mmCIF file with all atom_site columns, C-alpha atoms in Angstrom:
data_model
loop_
_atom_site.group_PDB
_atom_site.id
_atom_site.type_symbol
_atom_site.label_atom_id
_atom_site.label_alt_id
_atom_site.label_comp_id
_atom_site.label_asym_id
_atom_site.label_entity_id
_atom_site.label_seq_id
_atom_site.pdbx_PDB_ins_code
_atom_site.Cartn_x
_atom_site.Cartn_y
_atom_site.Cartn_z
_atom_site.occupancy
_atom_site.B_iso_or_equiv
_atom_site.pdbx_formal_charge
_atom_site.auth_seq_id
_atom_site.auth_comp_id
_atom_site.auth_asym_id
_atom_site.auth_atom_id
_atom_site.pdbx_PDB_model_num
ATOM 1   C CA . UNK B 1 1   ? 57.541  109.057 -44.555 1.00 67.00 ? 1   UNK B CA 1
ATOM 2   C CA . UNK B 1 2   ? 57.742  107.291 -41.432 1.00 71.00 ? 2   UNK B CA 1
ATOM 3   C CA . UNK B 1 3   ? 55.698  104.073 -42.567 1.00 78.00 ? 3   UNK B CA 1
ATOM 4   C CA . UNK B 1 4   ? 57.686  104.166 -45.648 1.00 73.00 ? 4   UNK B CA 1
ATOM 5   C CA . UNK B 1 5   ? 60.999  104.005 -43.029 1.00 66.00 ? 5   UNK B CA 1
ATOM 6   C CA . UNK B 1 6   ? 59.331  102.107 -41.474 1.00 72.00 ? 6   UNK B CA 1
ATOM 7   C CA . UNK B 1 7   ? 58.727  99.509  -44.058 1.00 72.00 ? 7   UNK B CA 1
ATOM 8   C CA . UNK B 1 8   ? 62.801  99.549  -45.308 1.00 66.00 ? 8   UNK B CA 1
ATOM 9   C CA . UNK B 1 9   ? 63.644  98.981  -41.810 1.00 70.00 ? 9   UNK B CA 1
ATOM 10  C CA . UNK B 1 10  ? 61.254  95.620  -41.566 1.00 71.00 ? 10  UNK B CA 1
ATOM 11  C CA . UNK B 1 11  ? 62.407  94.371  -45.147 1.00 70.00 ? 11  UNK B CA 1
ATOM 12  C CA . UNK B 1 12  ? 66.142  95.060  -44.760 1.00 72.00 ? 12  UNK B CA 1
ATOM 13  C CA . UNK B 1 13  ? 66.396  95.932  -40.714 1.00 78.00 ? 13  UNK B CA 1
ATOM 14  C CA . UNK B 1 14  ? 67.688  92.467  -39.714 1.00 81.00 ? 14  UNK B CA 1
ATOM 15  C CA . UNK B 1 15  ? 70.269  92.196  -42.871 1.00 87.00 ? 15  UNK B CA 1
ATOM 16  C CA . UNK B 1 16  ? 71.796  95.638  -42.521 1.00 83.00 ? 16  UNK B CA 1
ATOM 17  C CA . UNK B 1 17  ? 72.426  95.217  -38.683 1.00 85.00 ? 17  UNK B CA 1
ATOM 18  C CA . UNK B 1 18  ? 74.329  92.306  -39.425 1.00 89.00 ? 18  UNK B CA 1
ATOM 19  C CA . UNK B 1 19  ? 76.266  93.862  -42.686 1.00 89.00 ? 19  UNK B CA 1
ATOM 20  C CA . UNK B 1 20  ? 77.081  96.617  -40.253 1.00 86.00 ? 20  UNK B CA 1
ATOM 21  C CA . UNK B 1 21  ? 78.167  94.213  -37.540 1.00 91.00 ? 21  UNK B CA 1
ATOM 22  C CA . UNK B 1 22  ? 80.145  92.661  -40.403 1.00 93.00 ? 22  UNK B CA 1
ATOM 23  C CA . UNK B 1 23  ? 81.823  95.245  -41.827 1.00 86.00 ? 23  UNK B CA 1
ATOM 24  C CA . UNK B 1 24  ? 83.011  96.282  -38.115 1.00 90.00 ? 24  UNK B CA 1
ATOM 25  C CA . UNK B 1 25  ? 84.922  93.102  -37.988 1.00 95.00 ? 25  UNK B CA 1
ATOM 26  C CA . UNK B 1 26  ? 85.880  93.836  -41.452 1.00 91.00 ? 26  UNK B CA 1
ATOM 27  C CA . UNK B 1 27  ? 86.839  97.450  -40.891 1.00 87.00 ? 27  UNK B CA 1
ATOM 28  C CA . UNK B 1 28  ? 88.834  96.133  -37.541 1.00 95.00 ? 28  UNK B CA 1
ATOM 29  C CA . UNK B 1 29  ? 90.896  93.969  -39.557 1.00 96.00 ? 29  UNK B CA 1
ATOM 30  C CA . UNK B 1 30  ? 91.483  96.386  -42.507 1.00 91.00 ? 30  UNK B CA 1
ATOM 31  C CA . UNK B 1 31  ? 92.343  99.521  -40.134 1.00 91.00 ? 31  UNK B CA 1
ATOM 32  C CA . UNK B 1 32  ? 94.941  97.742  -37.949 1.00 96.00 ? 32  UNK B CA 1
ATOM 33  C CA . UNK B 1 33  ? 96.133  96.128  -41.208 1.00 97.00 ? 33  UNK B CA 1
ATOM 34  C CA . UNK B 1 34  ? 96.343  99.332  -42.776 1.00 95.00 ? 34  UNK B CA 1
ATOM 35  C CA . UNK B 1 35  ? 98.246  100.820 -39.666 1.00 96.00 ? 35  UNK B CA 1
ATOM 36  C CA . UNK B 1 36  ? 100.204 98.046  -39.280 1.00 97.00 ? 36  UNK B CA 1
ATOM 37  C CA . UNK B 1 37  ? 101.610 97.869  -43.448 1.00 97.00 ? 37  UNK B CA 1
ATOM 38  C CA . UNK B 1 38  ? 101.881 101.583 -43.074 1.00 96.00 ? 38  UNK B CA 1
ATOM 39  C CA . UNK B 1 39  ? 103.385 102.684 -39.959 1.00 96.00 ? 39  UNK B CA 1
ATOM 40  C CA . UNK B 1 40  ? 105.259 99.444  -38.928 1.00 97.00 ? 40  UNK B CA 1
ATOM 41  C CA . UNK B 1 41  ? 106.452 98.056  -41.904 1.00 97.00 ? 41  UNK B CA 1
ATOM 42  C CA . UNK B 1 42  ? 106.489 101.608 -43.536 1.00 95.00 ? 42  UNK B CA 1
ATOM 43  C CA . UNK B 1 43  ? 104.404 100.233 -46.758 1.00 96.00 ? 43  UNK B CA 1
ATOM 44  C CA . UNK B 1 44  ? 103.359 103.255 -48.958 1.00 95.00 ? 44  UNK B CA 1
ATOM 45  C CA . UNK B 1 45  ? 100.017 104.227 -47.899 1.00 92.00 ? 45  UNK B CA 1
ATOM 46  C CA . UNK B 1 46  ? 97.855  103.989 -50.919 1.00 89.00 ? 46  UNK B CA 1
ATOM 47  C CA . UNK B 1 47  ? 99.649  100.166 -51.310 1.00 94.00 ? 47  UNK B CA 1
ATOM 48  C CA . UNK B 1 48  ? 99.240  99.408  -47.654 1.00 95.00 ? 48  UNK B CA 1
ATOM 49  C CA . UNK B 1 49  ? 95.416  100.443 -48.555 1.00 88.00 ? 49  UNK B CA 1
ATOM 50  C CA . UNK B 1 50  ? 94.712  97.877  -51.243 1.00 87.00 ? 50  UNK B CA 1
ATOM 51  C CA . UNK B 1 51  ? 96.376  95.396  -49.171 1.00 93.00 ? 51  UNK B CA 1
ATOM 52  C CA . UNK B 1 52  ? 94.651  95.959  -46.109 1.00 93.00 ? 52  UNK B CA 1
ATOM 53  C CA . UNK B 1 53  ? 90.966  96.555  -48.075 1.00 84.00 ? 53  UNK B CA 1
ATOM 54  C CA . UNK B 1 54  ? 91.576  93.164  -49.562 1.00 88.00 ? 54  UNK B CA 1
ATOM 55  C CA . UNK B 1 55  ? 91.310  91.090  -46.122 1.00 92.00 ? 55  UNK B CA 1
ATOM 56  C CA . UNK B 1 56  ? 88.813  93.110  -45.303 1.00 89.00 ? 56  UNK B CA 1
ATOM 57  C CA . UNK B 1 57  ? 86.726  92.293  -48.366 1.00 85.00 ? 57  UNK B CA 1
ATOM 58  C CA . UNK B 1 58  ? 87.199  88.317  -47.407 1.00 88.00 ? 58  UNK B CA 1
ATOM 59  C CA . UNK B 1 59  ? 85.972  88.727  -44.283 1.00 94.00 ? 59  UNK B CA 1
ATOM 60  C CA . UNK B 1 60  ? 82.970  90.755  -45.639 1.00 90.00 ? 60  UNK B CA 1
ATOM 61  C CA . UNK B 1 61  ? 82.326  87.615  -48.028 1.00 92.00 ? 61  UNK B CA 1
ATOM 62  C CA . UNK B 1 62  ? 82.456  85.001  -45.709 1.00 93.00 ? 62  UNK B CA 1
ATOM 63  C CA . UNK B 1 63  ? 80.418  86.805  -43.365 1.00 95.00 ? 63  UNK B CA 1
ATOM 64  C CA . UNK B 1 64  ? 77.892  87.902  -46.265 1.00 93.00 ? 64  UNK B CA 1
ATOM 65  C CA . UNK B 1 65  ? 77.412  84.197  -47.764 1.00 93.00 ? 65  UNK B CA 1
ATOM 66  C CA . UNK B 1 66  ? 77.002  82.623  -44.064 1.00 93.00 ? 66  UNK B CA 1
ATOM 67  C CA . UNK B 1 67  ? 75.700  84.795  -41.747 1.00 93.00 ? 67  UNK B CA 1
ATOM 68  C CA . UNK B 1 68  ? 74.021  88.389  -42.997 1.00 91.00 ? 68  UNK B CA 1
ATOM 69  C CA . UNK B 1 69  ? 72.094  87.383  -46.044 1.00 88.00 ? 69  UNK B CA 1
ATOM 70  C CA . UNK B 1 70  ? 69.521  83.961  -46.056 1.00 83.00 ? 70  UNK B CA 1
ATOM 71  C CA . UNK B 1 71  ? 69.185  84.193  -49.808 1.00 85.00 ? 71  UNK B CA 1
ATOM 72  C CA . UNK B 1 72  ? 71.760  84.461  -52.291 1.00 88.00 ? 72  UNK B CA 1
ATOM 73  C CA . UNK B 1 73  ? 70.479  85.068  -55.994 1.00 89.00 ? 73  UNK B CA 1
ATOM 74  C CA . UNK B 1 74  ? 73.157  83.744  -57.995 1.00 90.00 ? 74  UNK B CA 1
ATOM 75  C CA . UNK B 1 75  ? 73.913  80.083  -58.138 1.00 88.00 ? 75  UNK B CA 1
ATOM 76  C CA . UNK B 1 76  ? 77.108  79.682  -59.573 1.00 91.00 ? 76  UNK B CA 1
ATOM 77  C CA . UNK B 1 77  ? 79.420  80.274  -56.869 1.00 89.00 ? 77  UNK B CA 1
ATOM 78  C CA . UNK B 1 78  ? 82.148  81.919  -59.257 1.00 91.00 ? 78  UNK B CA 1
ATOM 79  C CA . UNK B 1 79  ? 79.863  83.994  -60.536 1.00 92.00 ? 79  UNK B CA 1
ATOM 80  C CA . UNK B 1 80  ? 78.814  85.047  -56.891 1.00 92.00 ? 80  UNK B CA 1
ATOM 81  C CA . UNK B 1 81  ? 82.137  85.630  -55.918 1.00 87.00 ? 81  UNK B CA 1
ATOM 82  C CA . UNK B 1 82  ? 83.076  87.413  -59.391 1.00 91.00 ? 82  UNK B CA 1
ATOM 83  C CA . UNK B 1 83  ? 80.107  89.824  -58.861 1.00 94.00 ? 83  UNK B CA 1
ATOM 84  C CA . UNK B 1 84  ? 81.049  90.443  -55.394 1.00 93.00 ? 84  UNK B CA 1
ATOM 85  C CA . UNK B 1 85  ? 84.819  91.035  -55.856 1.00 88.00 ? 85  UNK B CA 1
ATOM 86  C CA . UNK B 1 86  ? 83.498  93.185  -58.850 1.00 95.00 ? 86  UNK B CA 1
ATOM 87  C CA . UNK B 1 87  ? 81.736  95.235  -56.734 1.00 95.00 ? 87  UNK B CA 1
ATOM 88  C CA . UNK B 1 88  ? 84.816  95.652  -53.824 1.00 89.00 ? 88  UNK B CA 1
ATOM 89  C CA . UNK B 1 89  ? 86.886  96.751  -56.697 1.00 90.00 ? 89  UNK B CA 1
ATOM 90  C CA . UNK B 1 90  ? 84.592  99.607  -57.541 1.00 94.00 ? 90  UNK B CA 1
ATOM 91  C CA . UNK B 1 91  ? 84.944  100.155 -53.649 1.00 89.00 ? 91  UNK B CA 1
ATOM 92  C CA . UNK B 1 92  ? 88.139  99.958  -53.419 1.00 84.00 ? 92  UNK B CA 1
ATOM 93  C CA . UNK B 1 93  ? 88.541  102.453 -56.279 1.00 92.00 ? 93  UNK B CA 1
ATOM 94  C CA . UNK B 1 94  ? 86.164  104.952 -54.205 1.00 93.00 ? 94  UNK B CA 1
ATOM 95  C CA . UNK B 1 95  ? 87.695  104.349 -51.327 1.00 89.00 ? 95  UNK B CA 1
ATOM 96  C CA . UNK B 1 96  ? 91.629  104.854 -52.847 1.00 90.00 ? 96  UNK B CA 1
ATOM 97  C CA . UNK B 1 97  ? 90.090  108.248 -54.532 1.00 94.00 ? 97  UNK B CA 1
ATOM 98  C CA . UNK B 1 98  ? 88.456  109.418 -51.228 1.00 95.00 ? 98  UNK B CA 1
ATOM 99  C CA . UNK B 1 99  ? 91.975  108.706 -48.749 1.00 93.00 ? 99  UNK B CA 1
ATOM 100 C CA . UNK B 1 100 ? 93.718  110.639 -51.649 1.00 94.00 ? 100 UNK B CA 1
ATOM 101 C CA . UNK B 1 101 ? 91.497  113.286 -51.105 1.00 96.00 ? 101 UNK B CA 1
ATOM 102 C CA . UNK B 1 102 ? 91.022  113.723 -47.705 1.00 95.00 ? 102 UNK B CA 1
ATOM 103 C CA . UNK B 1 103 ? 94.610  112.656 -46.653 1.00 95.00 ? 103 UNK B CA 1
ATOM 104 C CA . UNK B 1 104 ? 97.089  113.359 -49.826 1.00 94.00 ? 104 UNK B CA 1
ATOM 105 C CA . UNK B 1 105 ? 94.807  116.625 -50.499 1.00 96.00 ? 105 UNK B CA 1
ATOM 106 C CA . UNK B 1 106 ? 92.733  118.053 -47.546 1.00 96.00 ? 106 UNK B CA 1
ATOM 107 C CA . UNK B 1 107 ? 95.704  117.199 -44.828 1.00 96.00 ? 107 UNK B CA 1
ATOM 108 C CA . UNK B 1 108 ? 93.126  115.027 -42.453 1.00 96.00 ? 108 UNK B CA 1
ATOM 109 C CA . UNK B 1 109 ? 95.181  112.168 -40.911 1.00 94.00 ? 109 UNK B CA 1
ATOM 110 C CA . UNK B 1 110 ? 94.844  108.742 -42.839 1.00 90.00 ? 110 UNK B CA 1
ATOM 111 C CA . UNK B 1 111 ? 93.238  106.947 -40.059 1.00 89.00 ? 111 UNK B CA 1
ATOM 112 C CA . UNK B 1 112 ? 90.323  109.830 -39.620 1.00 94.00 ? 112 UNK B CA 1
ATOM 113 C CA . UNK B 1 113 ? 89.708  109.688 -43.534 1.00 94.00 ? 113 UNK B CA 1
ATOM 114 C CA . UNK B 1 114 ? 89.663  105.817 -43.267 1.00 87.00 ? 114 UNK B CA 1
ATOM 115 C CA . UNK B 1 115 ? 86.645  106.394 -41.234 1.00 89.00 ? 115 UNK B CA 1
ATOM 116 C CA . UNK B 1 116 ? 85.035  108.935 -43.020 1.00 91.00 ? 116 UNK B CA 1
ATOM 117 C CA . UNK B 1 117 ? 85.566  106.595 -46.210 1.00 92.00 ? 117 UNK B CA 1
ATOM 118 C CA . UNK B 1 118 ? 84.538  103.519 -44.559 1.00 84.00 ? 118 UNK B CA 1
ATOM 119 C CA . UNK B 1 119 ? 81.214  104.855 -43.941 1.00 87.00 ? 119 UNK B CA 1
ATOM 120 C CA . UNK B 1 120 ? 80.182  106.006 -47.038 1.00 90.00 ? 120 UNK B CA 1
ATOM 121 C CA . UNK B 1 121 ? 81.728  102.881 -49.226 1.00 89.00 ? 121 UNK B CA 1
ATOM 122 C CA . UNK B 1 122 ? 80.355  100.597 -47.013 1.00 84.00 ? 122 UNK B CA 1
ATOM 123 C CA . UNK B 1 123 ? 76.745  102.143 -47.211 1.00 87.00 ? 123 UNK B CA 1
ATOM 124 C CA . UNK B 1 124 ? 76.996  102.080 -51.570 1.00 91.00 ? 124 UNK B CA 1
ATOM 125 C CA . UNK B 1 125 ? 78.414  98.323  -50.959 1.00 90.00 ? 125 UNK B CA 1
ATOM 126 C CA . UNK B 1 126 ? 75.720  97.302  -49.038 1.00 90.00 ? 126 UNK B CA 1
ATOM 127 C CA . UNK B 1 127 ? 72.898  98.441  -51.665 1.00 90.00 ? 127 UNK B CA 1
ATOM 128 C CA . UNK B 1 128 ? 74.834  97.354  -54.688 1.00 94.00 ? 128 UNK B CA 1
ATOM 129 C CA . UNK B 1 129 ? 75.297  93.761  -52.881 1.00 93.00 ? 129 UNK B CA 1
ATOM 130 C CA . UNK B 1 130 ? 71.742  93.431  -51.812 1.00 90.00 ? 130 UNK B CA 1
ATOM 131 C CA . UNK B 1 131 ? 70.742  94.187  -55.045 1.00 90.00 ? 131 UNK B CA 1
ATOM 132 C CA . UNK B 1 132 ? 72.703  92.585  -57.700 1.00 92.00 ? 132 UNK B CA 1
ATOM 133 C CA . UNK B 1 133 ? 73.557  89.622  -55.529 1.00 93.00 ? 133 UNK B CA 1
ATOM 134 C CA . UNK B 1 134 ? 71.457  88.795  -52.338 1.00 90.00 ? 134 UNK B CA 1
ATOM 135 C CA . UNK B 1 135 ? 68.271  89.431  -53.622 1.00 85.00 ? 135 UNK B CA 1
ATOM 136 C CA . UNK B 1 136 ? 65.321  87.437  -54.480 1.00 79.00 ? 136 UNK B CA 1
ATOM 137 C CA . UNK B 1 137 ? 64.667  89.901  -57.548 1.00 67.00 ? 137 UNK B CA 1
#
């Protein structure tokens, strides 16, 4: 088990740190966005939270296509970016269902079920980019 963690870590270490690293810049901009369309300019929360996930997922491209991946499978740059925003709209439809959840449903404060969303949509982005578009298949 540990050679096998071992082995992910050597093969994908180096590209997770810096989707990680990434996405914190990413998450920074989307959470003060977020607080910012919601609390200061009193957008509804679930708008403010498309809004603000969309900067977040062009930071997470740019960073993705230039810095955390060195090989990117698909050629056709359209494509690439088609796939990609494909894939950010299946996140942002997990991530909308999971602050209606925990904040509309459970009562946990937007920003705390931001977090807890964060994490785990970031973590099913990462595999689904590595695999269907950064890749060498």
């Amino acid at each position: 088990m540990l050679n096998r963690l071992n082995n992910l870590y050597q093969k994908y270490g180096k590209q997770l740190i810096r989707y990680v690293i990434a996405g914190g810049v990413a998450f920074v901009v989307d959470f003060l966005l977020l607080w910012v369309l919601h609390s200061c300019v009193e957008l509804e929360l679930l708008l403010a939270q498309v809004i603000s996930f969309s900067a977040g997922v062009v930071v997470t491209y740019l960073f993705s296509i230039y810095w955390v991946f060195d090989f990117r499978s698909v050629s056709n740059r359209i494509a690439e970016f088609s796939l990609f925003a494909l894939i950010n709209l299946v996140g942002l439809g997990f991530t909308i269902l999971l602050i209606w959840l925990f904040a509309e449903k459970m009562g946990i404060h937007y920003l705390l079920s931001k977090v807890f969303t964060t994490v785990m949509v970031t973590l099913l982005n990462f595999i689904a980019k590595r695999l269907l578009l950064f890749s060498r298949r």
